Amino acid sequence: MGRTARGLASGMALLLWLGGCALNPWYHPPKVFTKLLQFKVAEEANLNQSIAFDLVIVLEEPLVEKLLALSAENWFQQREQWKRDQPAGLRTWEWELTPGQQVAPFRVGGAAEAAAVLVFARYSTEGAHRARLDPYEVVTIELGEKGFELRPVFKQ
């Protein structure tokens, strides 16, 4: 192989290595993009009752589908057992939100290596009251009277 060919091959390898290209076998694009949560808690949220709200960073892929099968009510009933059974598989943050409360934005740390980011809200109304956040980098969670909605924040 000539000097030019070796230089070209080295240059291509370096570009693949540095560029994070899909052809680079060591590059794994992040599955989770969530970095910041913003909250809006309505004055009449949860029929004017406090809301238990959990952020769950799922670190192990096999746990994702199991957790997505739970309603928020099931999660809150089983949360302590999940945390005991999966100490290396889950990281959780827990809030108790009151109607109309102002909540500071929350920076989600360490999510880039996770398998998923989930939230559960304990409403007194029927419903699953859970959501998956990982496709969104910044998301506003609007906690309303009978449930919550996600509002992704798109940068311009």
Short mmCIF file of C-alpha atoms in Angstrom, two decimals:
data_model
loop_
_atom_site.label_atom_id
_atom_site.label_comp_id
_atom_site.label_asym_id
_atom_site.label_seq_id
_atom_site.Cartn_x
_atom_site.Cartn_y
_atom_site.Cartn_z
CA MET A 1 0.00 0.00 0.00
CA GLY A 2 1.41 3.36 -1.00
CA ARG A 3 1.94 6.33 1.26
CA THR A 4 -1.10 8.18 -0.16
CA ALA A 5 -3.40 5.18 0.27
CA ARG A 6 -2.22 4.66 3.86
CA GLY A 7 -2.78 8.35 4.63
CA LEU A 8 -6.25 8.22 3.08
CA ALA A 9 -7.15 5.08 5.03
CA SER A 10 -5.85 6.62 8.27
CA GLY A 11 -7.77 9.82 7.60
CA MET A 12 -11.00 7.93 6.94
CA ALA A 13 -10.58 5.87 10.12
CA LEU A 14 -9.97 9.03 12.12
CA LEU A 15 -13.06 10.71 10.68
CA LEU A 16 -15.20 7.69 11.53
CA TRP A 17 -13.77 7.56 15.03
CA LEU A 18 -14.23 11.26 15.75
CA GLY A 19 -17.46 11.76 13.87
CA GLY A 20 -19.56 9.24 15.76
CA CYS A 21 -20.75 7.86 12.46
CA ALA A 22 -23.05 4.86 12.42
CA LEU A 23 -20.24 2.99 10.68
CA ASN A 24 -18.10 3.37 13.80
CA PRO A 25 -18.60 0.13 15.78
CA TRP A 26 -17.81 1.88 19.09
CA TYR A 27 -20.36 4.64 18.62
CA HIS A 28 -23.74 4.11 20.25
CA PRO A 29 -26.13 7.02 19.83
CA PRO A 30 -27.95 7.96 23.02
CA LYS A 31 -31.43 6.53 23.47
CA VAL A 32 -32.39 9.16 26.01
CA PHE A 33 -32.28 12.87 25.29
CA THR A 34 -34.05 14.24 28.37
CA LYS A 35 -32.10 17.02 30.08
CA LEU A 36 -34.61 19.41 31.62
CA LEU A 37 -38.12 19.18 33.09
CA GLN A 38 -40.32 22.21 33.57
CA PHE A 39 -43.55 22.05 35.57
CA LYS A 40 -46.86 23.88 35.37
CA VAL A 41 -49.21 22.89 38.16
CA ALA A 42 -52.77 24.10 37.62
CA GLU A 43 -54.72 25.79 40.41
CA GLU A 44 -57.23 22.91 40.33
CA ALA A 45 -54.67 20.14 39.69
CA ASN A 46 -55.81 16.66 40.76
CA LEU A 47 -59.23 18.01 41.74
CA ASN A 48 -57.47 20.42 44.13
CA GLN A 49 -55.45 17.72 45.92
CA SER A 50 -51.70 17.18 46.16
CA ILE A 51 -50.03 14.98 43.54
CA ALA A 52 -47.23 12.50 44.16
CA PHE A 53 -44.97 12.76 41.11
CA ASP A 54 -41.98 10.52 40.35
CA LEU A 55 -39.27 10.73 37.72
CA VAL A 56 -37.74 7.30 37.05
CA ILE A 57 -34.52 6.85 35.11
CA VAL A 58 -34.44 3.25 33.92
CA LEU A 59 -30.87 2.06 33.49
CA GLU A 60 -31.53 -1.51 32.34
CA GLU A 61 -33.41 -2.24 29.11
CA PRO A 62 -35.34 -5.31 30.41
CA LEU A 63 -37.03 -3.13 33.04
CA VAL A 64 -38.50 -0.64 30.57
CA GLU A 65 -41.42 -2.76 29.35
CA LYS A 66 -42.16 -4.00 32.88
CA LEU A 67 -42.43 -0.45 34.17
CA LEU A 68 -44.46 0.72 31.17
CA ALA A 69 -46.98 -2.01 32.01
CA LEU A 70 -47.63 -0.36 35.40
CA SER A 71 -50.20 2.33 36.02
CA ALA A 72 -49.13 5.18 38.26
CA GLU A 73 -51.22 3.70 41.06
CA ASN A 74 -49.38 0.36 40.72
CA TRP A 75 -46.02 2.16 40.64
CA PHE A 76 -46.74 4.07 43.85
CA GLN A 77 -47.98 0.93 45.60
CA GLN A 78 -44.88 -1.04 44.56
CA ARG A 79 -42.25 1.73 44.36
CA GLU A 80 -40.27 0.84 47.47
CA GLN A 81 -40.11 -2.82 46.45
CA TRP A 82 -38.95 -1.87 42.93
CA LYS A 83 -36.22 0.28 44.44
CA ARG A 84 -35.10 -2.56 46.73
CA ASP A 85 -35.21 -5.19 43.97
CA GLN A 86 -33.51 -3.05 41.30
CA PRO A 87 -30.98 -0.81 43.08
CA ALA A 88 -28.67 -0.72 40.04
CA GLY A 89 -31.49 -0.57 37.51
CA LEU A 90 -33.42 2.51 38.62
CA ARG A 91 -32.84 6.05 39.82
CA THR A 92 -35.82 7.98 41.13
CA TRP A 93 -36.71 11.52 42.13
CA GLU A 94 -39.91 12.12 44.05
CA TRP A 95 -42.04 15.24 44.48
CA GLU A 96 -45.25 16.03 46.31
CA LEU A 97 -46.85 18.83 44.30
CA THR A 98 -49.73 21.01 45.44
CA PRO A 99 -52.25 22.72 43.17
CA GLY A 100 -50.90 26.04 41.87
CA GLN A 101 -47.39 25.36 43.17
CA GLN A 102 -44.45 27.02 41.41
CA VAL A 103 -41.76 24.39 40.76
CA ALA A 104 -38.21 25.18 39.72
CA PRO A 105 -37.00 23.50 36.51
CA PHE A 106 -35.25 20.21 37.19
CA ARG A 107 -32.03 19.24 35.42
CA VAL A 108 -32.00 15.53 34.69
CA GLY A 109 -28.49 14.23 35.23
CA GLY A 110 -27.09 10.97 33.93
CA ALA A 111 -29.96 10.12 31.63
CA ALA A 112 -27.90 9.86 28.43
CA GLU A 113 -26.75 6.33 29.31
CA ALA A 114 -30.22 5.21 30.43
CA ALA A 115 -32.64 2.96 28.61
CA ALA A 116 -35.65 5.21 29.31
CA VAL A 117 -36.99 8.10 31.38
CA LEU A 118 -40.49 7.69 32.79
CA VAL A 119 -42.80 9.78 34.94
CA PHE A 120 -45.68 8.69 37.14
CA ALA A 121 -48.28 11.03 38.68
CA ARG A 122 -50.67 9.82 41.37
CA TYR A 123 -54.02 11.32 40.42
CA SER A 124 -57.29 10.56 42.17
CA THR A 125 -58.94 10.05 38.76
CA GLU A 126 -58.93 6.91 36.60
CA GLY A 127 -56.08 6.43 34.14
CA ALA A 128 -52.53 5.20 33.70
CA HIS A 129 -51.04 8.65 34.53
CA ARG A 130 -47.56 7.73 33.29
CA ALA A 131 -45.46 8.85 30.33
CA ARG A 132 -42.15 8.24 28.65
CA LEU A 133 -39.95 11.33 28.29
CA ASP A 134 -36.77 10.09 26.64
CA PRO A 135 -37.41 11.41 23.11
CA TYR A 136 -37.58 14.98 24.45
CA GLU A 137 -34.60 17.09 25.49
CA VAL A 138 -36.68 19.71 27.30
CA VAL A 139 -40.28 19.03 28.26
CA THR A 140 -42.91 20.95 30.20
CA ILE A 141 -45.19 18.77 32.28
CA GLU A 142 -48.60 20.40 32.67
CA LEU A 143 -50.38 18.90 35.66
CA GLY A 144 -54.08 19.53 35.23
CA GLU A 145 -57.34 18.81 36.96
CA LYS A 146 -57.70 15.15 35.92
CA GLY A 147 -54.36 14.25 34.36
CA PHE A 148 -51.14 15.62 32.95
CA GLU A 149 -49.83 16.44 29.50
CA LEU A 150 -46.34 16.65 28.06
CA ARG A 151 -45.35 19.72 26.07
CA PRO A 152 -41.98 19.27 24.38
CA VAL A 153 -40.02 22.50 24.16
CA PHE A 154 -38.50 22.85 20.71
CA LYS A 155 -35.49 25.11 20.35
CA GLN A 156 -35.61 27.64 17.54
#
